[in-house]
Each structure stands twice: as structure tokens, then as C-alpha cells.
Coordinates of N, CA and C in Angstrom, one line a residue:
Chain J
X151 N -105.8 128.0 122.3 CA -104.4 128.2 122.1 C -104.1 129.4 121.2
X152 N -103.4 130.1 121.2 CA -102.4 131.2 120.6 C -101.9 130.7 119.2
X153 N -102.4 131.6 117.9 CA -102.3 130.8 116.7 C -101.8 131.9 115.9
X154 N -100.2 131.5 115.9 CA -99.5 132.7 114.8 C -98.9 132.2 114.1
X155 N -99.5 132.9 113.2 CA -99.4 132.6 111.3 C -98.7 133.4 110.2
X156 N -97.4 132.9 109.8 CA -97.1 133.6 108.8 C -96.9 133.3 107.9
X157 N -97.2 133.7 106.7 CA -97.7 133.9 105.7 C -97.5 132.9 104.7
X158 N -96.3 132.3 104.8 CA -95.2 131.9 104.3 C -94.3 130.6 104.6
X159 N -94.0 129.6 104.4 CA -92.9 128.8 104.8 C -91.7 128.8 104.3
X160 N -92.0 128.5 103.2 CA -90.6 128.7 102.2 C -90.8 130.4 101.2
X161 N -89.8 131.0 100.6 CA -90.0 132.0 100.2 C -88.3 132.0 99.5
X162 N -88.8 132.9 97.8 CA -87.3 132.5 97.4 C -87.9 134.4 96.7
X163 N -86.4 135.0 97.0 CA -86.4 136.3 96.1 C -85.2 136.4 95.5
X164 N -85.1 137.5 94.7 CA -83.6 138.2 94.1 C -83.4 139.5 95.0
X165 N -82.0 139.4 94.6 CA -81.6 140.6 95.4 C -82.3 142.2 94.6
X166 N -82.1 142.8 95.7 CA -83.2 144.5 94.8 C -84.7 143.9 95.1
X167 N -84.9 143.5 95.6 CA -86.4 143.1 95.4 C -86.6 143.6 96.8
X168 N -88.0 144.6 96.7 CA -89.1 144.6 97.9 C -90.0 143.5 98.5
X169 N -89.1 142.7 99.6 CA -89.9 141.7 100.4 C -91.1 142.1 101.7
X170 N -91.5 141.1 101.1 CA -93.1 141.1 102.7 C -93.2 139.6 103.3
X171 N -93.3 140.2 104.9 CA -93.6 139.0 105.2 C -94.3 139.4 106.4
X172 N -95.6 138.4 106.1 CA -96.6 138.8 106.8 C -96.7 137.9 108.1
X173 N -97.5 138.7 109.6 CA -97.7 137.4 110.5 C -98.9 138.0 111.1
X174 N -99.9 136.9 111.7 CA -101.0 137.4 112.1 C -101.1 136.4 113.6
X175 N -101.6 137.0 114.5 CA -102.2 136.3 115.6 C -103.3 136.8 115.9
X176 N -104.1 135.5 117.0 CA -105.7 135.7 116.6 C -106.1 135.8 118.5
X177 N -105.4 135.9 119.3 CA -105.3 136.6 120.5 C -105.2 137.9 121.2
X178 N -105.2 138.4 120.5 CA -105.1 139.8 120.6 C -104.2 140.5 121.8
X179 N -103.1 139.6 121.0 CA -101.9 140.1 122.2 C -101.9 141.6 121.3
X180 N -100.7 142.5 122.3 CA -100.4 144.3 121.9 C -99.3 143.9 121.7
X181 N -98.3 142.8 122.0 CA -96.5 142.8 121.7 C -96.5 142.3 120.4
X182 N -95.7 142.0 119.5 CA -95.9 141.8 118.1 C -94.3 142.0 117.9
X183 N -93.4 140.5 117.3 CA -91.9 140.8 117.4 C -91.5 140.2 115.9
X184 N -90.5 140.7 115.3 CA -89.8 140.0 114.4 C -88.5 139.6 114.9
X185 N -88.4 138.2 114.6 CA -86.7 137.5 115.0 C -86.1 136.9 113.8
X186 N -85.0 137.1 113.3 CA -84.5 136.0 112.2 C -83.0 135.0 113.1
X187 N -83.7 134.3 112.3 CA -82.4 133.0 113.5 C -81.4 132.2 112.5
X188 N -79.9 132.5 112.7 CA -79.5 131.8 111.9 C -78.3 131.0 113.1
X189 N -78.0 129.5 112.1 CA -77.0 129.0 112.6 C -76.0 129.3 113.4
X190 N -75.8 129.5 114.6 CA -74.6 129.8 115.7 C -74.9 131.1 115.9
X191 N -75.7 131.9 115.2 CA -76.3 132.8 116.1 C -77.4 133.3 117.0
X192 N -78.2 132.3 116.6 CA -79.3 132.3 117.7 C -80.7 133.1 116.9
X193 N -81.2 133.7 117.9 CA -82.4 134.4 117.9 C -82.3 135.5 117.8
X194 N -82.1 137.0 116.8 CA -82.1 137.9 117.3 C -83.1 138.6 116.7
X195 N -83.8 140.1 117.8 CA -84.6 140.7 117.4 C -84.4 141.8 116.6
X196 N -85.0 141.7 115.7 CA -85.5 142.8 114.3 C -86.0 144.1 114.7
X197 N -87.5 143.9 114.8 CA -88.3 144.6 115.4 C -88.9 144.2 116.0
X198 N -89.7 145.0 117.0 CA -91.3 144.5 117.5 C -91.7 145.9 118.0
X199 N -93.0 145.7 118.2 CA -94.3 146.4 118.4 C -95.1 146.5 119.4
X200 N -95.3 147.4 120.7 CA -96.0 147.3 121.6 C -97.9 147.7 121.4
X201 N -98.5 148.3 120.4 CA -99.7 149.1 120.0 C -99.2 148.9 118.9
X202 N -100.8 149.5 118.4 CA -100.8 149.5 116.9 C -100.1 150.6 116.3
X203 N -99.4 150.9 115.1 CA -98.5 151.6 114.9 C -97.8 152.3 115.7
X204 N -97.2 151.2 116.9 CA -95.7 152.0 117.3 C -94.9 150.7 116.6
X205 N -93.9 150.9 117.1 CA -92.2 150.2 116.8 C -91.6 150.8 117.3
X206 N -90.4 149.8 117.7 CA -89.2 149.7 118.3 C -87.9 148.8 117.4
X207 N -86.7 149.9 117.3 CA -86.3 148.8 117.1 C -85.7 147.8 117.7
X208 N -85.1 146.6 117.2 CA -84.6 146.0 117.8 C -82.7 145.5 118.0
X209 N -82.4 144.6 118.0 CA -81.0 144.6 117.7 C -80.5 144.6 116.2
X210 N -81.0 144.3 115.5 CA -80.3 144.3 113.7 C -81.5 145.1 113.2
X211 N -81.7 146.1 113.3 CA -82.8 146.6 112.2 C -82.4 147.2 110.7
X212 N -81.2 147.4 110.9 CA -80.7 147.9 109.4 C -81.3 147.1 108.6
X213 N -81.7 147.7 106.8 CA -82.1 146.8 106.1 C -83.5 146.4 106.2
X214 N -84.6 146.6 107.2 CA -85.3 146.3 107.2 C -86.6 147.5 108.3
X215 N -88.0 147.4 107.5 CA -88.9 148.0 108.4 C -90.1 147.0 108.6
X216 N -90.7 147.9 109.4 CA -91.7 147.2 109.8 C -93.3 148.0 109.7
X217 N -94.8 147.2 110.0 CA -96.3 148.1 109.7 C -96.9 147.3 110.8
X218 N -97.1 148.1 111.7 CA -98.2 147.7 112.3 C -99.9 148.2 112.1
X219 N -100.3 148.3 110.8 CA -101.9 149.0 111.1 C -103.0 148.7 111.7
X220 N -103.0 146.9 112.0 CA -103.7 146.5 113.1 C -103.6 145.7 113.7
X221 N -104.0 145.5 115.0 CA -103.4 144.9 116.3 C -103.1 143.2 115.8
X222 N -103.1 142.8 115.2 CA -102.9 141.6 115.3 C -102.5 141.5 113.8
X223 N -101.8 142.1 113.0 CA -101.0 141.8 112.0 C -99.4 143.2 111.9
X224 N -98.7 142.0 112.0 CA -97.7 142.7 111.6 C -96.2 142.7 110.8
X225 N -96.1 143.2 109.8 CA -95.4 143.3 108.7 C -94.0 143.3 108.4
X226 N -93.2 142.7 108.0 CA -91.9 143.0 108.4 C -91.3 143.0 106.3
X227 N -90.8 144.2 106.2 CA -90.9 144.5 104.8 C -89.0 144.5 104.9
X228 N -88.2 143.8 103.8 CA -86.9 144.0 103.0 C -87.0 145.0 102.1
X229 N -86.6 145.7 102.4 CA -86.3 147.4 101.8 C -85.9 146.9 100.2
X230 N -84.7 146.6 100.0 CA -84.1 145.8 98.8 C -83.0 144.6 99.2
X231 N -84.1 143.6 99.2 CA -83.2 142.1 99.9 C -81.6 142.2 98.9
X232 N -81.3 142.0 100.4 CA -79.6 141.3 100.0 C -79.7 139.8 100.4
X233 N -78.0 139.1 99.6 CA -78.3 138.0 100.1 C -78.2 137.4 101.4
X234 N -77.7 138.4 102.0 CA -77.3 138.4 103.7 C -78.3 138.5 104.5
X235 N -79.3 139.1 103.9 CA -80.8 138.6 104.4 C -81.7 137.1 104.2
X236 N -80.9 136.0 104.0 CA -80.9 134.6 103.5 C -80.9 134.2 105.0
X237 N -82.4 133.4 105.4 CA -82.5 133.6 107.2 C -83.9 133.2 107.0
X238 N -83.5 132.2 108.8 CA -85.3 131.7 108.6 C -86.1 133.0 109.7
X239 N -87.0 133.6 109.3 CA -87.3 134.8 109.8 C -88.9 134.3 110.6
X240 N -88.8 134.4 111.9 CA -89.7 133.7 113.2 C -90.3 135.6 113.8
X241 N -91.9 135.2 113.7 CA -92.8 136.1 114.4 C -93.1 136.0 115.4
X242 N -93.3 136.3 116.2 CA -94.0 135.9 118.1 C -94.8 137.1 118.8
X243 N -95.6 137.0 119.4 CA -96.7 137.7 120.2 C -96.6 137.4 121.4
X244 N -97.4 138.3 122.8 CA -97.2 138.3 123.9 C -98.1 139.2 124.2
X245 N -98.7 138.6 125.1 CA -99.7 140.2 126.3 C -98.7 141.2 126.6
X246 N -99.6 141.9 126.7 CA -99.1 143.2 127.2 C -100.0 144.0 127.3
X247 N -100.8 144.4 128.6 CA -102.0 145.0 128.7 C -101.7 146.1 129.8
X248 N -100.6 146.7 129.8 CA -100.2 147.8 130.5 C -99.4 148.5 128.9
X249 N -99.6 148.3 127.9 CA -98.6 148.6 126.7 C -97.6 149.4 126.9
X250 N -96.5 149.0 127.5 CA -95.1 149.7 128.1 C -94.1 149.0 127.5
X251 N -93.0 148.9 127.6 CA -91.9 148.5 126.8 C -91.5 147.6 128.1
X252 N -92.1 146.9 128.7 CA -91.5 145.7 129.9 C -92.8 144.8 130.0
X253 N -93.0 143.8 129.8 CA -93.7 142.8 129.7 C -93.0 141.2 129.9
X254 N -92.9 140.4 130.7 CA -92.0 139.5 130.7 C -92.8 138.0 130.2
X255 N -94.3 138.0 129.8 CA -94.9 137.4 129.3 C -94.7 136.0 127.8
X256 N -95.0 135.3 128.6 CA -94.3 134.1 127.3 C -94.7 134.6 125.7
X257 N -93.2 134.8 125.1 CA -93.4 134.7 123.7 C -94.4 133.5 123.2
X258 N -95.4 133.9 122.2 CA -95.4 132.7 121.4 C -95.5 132.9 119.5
X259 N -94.7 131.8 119.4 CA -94.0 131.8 118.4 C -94.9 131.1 116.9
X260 N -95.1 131.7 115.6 CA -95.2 131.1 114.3 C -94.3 130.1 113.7
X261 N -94.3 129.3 112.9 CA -92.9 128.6 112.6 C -92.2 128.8 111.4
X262 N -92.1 130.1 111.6 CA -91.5 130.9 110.7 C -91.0 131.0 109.1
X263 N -90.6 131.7 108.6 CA -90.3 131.6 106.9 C -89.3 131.7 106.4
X264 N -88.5 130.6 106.1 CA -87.2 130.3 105.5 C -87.2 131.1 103.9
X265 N -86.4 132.1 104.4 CA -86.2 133.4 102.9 C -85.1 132.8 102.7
X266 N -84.8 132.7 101.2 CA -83.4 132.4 100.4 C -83.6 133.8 99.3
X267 N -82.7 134.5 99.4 CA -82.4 135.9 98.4 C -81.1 135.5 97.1
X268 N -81.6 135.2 96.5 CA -80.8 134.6 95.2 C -80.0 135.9 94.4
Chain W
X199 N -71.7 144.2 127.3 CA -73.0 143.9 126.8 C -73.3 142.6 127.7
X200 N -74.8 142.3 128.0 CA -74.7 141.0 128.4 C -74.5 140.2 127.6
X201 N -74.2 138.7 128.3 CA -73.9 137.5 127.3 C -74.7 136.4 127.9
X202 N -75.4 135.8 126.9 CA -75.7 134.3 127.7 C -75.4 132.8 127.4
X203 N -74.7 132.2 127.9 CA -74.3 131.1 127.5 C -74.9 129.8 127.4
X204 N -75.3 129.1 126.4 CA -75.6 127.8 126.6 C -74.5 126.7 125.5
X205 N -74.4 125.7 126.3 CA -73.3 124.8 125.4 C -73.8 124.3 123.9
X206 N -72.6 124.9 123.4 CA -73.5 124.6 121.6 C -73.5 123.2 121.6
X207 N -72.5 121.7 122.2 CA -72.3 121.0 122.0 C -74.1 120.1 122.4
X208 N -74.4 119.4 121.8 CA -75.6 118.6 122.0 C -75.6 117.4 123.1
X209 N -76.3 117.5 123.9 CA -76.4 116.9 124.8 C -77.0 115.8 124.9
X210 N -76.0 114.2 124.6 CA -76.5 113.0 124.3 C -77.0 112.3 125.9
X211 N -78.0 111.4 125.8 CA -78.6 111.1 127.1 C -79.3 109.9 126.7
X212 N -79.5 108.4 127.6 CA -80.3 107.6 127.5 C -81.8 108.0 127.7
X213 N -82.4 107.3 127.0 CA -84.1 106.9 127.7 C -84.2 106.4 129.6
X214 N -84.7 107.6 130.2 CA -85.1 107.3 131.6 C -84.4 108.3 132.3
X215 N -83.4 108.7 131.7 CA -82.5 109.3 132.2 C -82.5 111.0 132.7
X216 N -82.0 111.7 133.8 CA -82.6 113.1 133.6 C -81.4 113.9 132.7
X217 N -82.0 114.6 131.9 CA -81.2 115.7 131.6 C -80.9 117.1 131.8
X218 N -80.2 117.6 131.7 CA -79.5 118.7 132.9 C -79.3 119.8 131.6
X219 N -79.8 121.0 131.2 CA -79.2 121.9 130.7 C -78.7 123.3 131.2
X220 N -78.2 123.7 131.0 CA -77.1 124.8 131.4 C -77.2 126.0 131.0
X221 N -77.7 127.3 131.3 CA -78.0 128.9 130.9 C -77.2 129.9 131.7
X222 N -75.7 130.0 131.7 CA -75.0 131.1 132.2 C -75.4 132.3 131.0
X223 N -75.2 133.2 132.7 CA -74.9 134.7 132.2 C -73.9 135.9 132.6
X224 N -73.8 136.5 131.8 CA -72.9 137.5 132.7 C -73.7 139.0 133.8
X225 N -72.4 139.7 133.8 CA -73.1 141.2 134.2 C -74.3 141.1 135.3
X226 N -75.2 141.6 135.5 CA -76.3 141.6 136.2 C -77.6 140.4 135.9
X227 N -78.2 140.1 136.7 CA -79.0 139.1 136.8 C -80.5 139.8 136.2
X228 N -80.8 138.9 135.2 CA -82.1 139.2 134.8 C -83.2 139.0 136.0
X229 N -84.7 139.8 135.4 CA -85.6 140.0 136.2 C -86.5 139.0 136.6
X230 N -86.7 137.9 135.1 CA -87.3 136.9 134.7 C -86.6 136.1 133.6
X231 N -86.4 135.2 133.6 CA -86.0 133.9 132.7 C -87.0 132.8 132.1
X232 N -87.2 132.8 131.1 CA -87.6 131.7 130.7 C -87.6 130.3 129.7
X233 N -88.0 129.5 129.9 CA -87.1 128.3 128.5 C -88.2 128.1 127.7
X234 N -88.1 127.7 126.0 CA -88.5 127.6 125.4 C -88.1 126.2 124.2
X235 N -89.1 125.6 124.3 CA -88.2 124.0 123.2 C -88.6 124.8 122.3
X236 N -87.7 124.0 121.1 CA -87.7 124.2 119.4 C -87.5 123.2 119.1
X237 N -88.2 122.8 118.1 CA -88.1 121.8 117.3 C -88.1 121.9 115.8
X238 N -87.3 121.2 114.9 CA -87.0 121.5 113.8 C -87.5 121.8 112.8
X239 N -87.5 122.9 112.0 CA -88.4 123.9 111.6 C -89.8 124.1 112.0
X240 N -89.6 124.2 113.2 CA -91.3 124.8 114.1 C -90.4 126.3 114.5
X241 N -91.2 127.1 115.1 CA -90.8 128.1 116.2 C -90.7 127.6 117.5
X242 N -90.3 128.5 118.3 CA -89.7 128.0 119.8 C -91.1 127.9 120.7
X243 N -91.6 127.1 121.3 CA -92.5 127.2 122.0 C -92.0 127.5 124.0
X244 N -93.2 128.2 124.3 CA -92.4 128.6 126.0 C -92.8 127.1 127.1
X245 N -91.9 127.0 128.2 CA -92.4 126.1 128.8 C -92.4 126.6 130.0
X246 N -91.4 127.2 130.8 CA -91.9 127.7 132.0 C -91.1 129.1 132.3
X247 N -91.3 129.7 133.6 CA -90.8 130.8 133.5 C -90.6 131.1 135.2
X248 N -89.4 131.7 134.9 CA -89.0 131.8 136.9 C -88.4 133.0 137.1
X249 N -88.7 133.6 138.4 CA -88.8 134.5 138.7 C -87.4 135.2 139.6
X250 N -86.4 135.8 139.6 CA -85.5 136.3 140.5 C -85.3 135.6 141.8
X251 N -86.6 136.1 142.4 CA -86.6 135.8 143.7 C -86.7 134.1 144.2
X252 N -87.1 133.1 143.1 CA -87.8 132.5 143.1 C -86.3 130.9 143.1
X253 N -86.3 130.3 143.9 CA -85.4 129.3 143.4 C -85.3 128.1 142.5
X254 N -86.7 128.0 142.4 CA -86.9 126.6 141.5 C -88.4 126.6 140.9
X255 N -88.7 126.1 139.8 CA -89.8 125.9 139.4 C -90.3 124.5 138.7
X256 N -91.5 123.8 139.0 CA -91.8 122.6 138.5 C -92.8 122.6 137.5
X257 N -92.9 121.6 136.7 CA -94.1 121.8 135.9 C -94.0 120.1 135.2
X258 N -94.9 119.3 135.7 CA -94.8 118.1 135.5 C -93.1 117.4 135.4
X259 N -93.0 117.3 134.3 CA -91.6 115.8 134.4 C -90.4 117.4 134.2
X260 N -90.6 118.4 134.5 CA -89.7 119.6 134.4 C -89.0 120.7 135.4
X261 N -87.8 121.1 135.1 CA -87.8 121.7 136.3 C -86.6 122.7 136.4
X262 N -87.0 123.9 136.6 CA -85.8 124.8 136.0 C -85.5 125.7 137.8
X263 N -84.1 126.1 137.9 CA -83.6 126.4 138.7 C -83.1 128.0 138.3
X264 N -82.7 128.4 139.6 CA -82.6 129.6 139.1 C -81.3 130.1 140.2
X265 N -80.0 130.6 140.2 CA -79.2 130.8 141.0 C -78.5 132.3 140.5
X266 N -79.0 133.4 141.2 CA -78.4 134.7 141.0 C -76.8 134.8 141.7
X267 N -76.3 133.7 142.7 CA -75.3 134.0 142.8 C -74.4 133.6 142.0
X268 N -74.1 132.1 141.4 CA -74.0 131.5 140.2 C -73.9 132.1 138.9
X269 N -75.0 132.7 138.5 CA -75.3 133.9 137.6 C -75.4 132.7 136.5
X270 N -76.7 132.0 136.8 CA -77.1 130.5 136.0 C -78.2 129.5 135.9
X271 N -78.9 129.5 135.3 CA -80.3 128.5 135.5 C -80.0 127.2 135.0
X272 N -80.9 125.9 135.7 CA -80.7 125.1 135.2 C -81.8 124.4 134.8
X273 N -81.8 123.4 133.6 CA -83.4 123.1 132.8 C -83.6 121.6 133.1
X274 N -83.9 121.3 134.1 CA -84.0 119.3 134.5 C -85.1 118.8 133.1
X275 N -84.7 117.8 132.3 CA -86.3 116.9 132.6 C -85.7 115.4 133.1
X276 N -86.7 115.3 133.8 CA -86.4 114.0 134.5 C -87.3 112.7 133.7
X277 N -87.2 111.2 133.7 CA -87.3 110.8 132.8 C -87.6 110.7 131.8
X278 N -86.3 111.0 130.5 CA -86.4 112.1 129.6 C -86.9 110.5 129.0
X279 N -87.4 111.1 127.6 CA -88.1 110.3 126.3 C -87.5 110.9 125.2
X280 N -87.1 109.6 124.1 CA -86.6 110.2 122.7 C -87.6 111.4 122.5
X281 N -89.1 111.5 122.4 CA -89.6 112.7 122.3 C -89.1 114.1 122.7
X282 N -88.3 113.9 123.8 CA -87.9 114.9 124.7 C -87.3 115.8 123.7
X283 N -86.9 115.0 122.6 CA -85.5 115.7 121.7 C -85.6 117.1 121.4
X284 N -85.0 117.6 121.1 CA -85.4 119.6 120.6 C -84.4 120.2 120.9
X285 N -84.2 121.1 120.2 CA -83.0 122.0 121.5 C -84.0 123.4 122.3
X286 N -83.4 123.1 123.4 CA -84.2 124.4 124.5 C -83.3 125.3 124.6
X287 N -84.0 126.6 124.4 CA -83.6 127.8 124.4 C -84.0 128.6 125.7
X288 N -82.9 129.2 126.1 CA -82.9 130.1 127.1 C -83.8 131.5 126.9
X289 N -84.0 132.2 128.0 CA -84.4 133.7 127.4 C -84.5 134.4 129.2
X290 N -83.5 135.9 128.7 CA -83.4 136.3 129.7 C -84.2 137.9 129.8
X291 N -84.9 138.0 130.9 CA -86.1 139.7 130.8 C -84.9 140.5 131.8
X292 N -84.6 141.4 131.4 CA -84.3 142.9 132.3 C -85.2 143.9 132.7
X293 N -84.5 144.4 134.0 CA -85.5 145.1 134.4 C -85.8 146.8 134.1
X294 N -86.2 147.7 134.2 CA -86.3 148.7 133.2 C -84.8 149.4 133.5
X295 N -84.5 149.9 132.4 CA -83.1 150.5 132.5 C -82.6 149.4 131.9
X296 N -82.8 148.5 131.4 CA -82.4 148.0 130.5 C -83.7 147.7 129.6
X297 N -84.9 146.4 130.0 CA -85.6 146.4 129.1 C -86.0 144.7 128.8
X298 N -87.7 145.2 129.0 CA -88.1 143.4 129.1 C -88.2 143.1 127.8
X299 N -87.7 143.1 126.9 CA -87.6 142.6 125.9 C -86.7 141.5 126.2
X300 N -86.9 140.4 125.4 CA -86.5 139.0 125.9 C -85.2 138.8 125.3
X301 N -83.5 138.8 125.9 CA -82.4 138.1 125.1 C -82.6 136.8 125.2
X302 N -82.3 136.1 124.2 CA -82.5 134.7 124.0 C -80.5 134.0 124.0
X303 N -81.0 133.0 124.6 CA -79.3 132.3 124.1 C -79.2 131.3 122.7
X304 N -78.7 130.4 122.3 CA -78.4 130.4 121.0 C -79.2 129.1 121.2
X305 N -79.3 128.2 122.4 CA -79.6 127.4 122.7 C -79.2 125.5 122.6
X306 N -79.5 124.6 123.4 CA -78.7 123.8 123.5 C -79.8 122.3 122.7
X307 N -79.0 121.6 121.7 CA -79.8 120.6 121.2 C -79.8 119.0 122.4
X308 N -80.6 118.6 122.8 CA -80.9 117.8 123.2 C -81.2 116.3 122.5
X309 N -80.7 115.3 122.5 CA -80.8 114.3 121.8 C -80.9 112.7 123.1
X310 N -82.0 112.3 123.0 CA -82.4 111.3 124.1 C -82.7 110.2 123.1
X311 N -81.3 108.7 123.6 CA -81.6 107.8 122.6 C -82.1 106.4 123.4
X312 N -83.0 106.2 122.7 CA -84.2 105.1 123.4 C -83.1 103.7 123.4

């Protein structure tokens, strides 16, 4: 089975602060995505990652970047957390062995890291 | 933009009973759809995935439909179990020109009482 790990469950910062949050999968999928999901809004994507150091962004990337340096870890960094960045923040992986930006391959998901920015 | 709908309200149901969930969309019909349960504070895990062309798909006590004229899938489980509980999330793939990156819907909580 597909085993993505981040770093993290609970996580508490101040605002101005440089956050990390790390996720790793041990399948060696090439897709690599950041989602933060909050209450009545669902799932939306951050970033993600087709290869090692590319990115894409996603729907909300303000506020936030991303590191891919190796295939199976990827980074999702708070520039200077706001508290609007207070969100449970979910990683997921996927094949992708054509590495193109269309892959319809089942996400699979970490259970992600509830950040509170104080 | 596209939109995809699933009913925020929670969808109460006996033990035995099938439950029926509901994934409208607008604009054009995605390429691939797939559902995913969530359970609380886990991530979304995938369960099956169906194809355009494709009308229906089974996978044990499950069973998702797919109707491009409708512009709507639907998520059976048939003799559902308090386990069943979770809310299942939608997820819609486009095709290039737009982009298989996966929209997700907001998703529907399911609650099955024994």
C-alpha cells in the first residue's frame, strides 16, 4: 500500500513565522500535491508537482511556496504565516509515468496537519 | 468556471439500506470522475473511478454511475453499515485544455444508523 506521511498532525505557529510542512511517500509516484481543506469549502489545491523540481501552481498559491528536491518528498513552506492560513493542510501522490500535466490516476492522500497560526 | 455540486446536507439512512449520493456539474463534462471516502481527521481515501464513456462502475457492495447528459454521477452503496459512515467526496479530471488535475466537490457526509 501507498504510505504518505506528513510530518505533522497537530502544528501551532505565530503569525510572521516561516512554516514547514513536510510530506513524504514511499512509492515513488512523480505527482506530489498540496490541498488545504477547510469547512464549506472543500479541498482546494495549493500546489503540486509533476518531477522533481518542477511546480505548478495551483488554485490559492498566494502566500505560500513549495521544494521539490527529491522525488518523494515534498515541501510546502508559509512564507510569513497569517492567521488565515489556520487550515488542516492534506498531501497526496499519484502515478504519473508519462510526467505531463494530465494524469487521472487515484490521488492518495496523508491525514494531514491541522495548523492553527496564533 | 466549473462548479460541482454535492448536497452539504448529511445524508441520514438505516442499516441495510442503499444509499444514493449525488455529484452534479456544470459547463462541460469531465474526462474521468472519481470518489473518495473521508473520514474524520484521516485524508480522503479513493474508491473507484469511471470513465466518460463508461455508464456505470461496480466494486463490491458499490457503485457509481456516470450520466454526461444529466451532467451528474451517482455513488450507490448498497447494504449500507453504520461503518459505511464518512463523507464521500467527488472529484472531477478535464481533459487537456483544461487539465487533469483533479476538482474536488466539497463533499457529502453520510451517516448510516444501525
Amino acid at each position: 500500500d501507498v504510505k504518505v506521511t506528513q510530518s505533522s498532525r497537530y502544528l501551532v505557529k505565530r503569525t510572521g513565522e516561516k512554516v514547514f510542512l513536510e510530506c513524504v511517500q514511499d512509492m515513488d509516484h512523480e505527482n506530489m500535491f498540496w490541498y488545504r481543506q477547510d469547512p464549506g469549502l472543500g479541498l482546494r489545491l495549493i500546489y503540486f508537482s509533476y518531477d522533481v523540481k518542477m511546480k505548478e501552481k495551483g488554485d490559492i498559491p498566494e502566500g505560500y511556496s513549495v521544494s521539490r528536491e527529491k522525488k518523494e518528498r515534498f515541501s510546502l513552506i508559509l512564507e510569513s504565516a497569517s492567521t488565515n492560513q489556520t487550515s488542516m493542510y492534506l498531501c497526496a501522490s499519484s502515478l504519473n509515468r508519462d510526467r505531463t500535466l494530465y494524469s487521472n490516476q487515484p490521488q492518495h492522500f496523508g491525514d494531514g496537519t491541522r495548523l492553527s497560526i496564533l | 468556471s466549473q462548479k460541482i455540486e454535492q448536497n452539504s446536507e448529511a445524508l441520514n439512512i438505516q442499516e441495510g439500506k442503499t444509499a444514493t449520493l449525488t455529484c452534479n456539474y456544470t459547463n462541460y463534462s469531465p474526462a474521468y470522475l472519481q470518489w473518495y471516502r473521508q473520514d474524520p481527521g484521516r485524508g480522503p481515501v479513493f474508491l473507484l473511478l469511471i470513465r466518460e464513456n463508461e455508464k456505470e462502475k461496480r466494486k463490491e457492495r458499490l457503485k457509481v454511475t456516470f450520466d454526461t447528459t444529466l451532467k451528474q454521477s451517482l455513488f450507490h452503496i448498497t447494504a449500507s453499515q453504520p461503518a459505511d459512515s464518512a463523507t464521500y467526496l467527488c472529484a472531477l479530471f478535464y481533459p487537456p485544455g483544461g487539465s487533469y488535475i483533479p476538482t474536488f466537490g466539497r463533499g457529502t457526509s453520510l451517516i448510516v444508523h444501525p
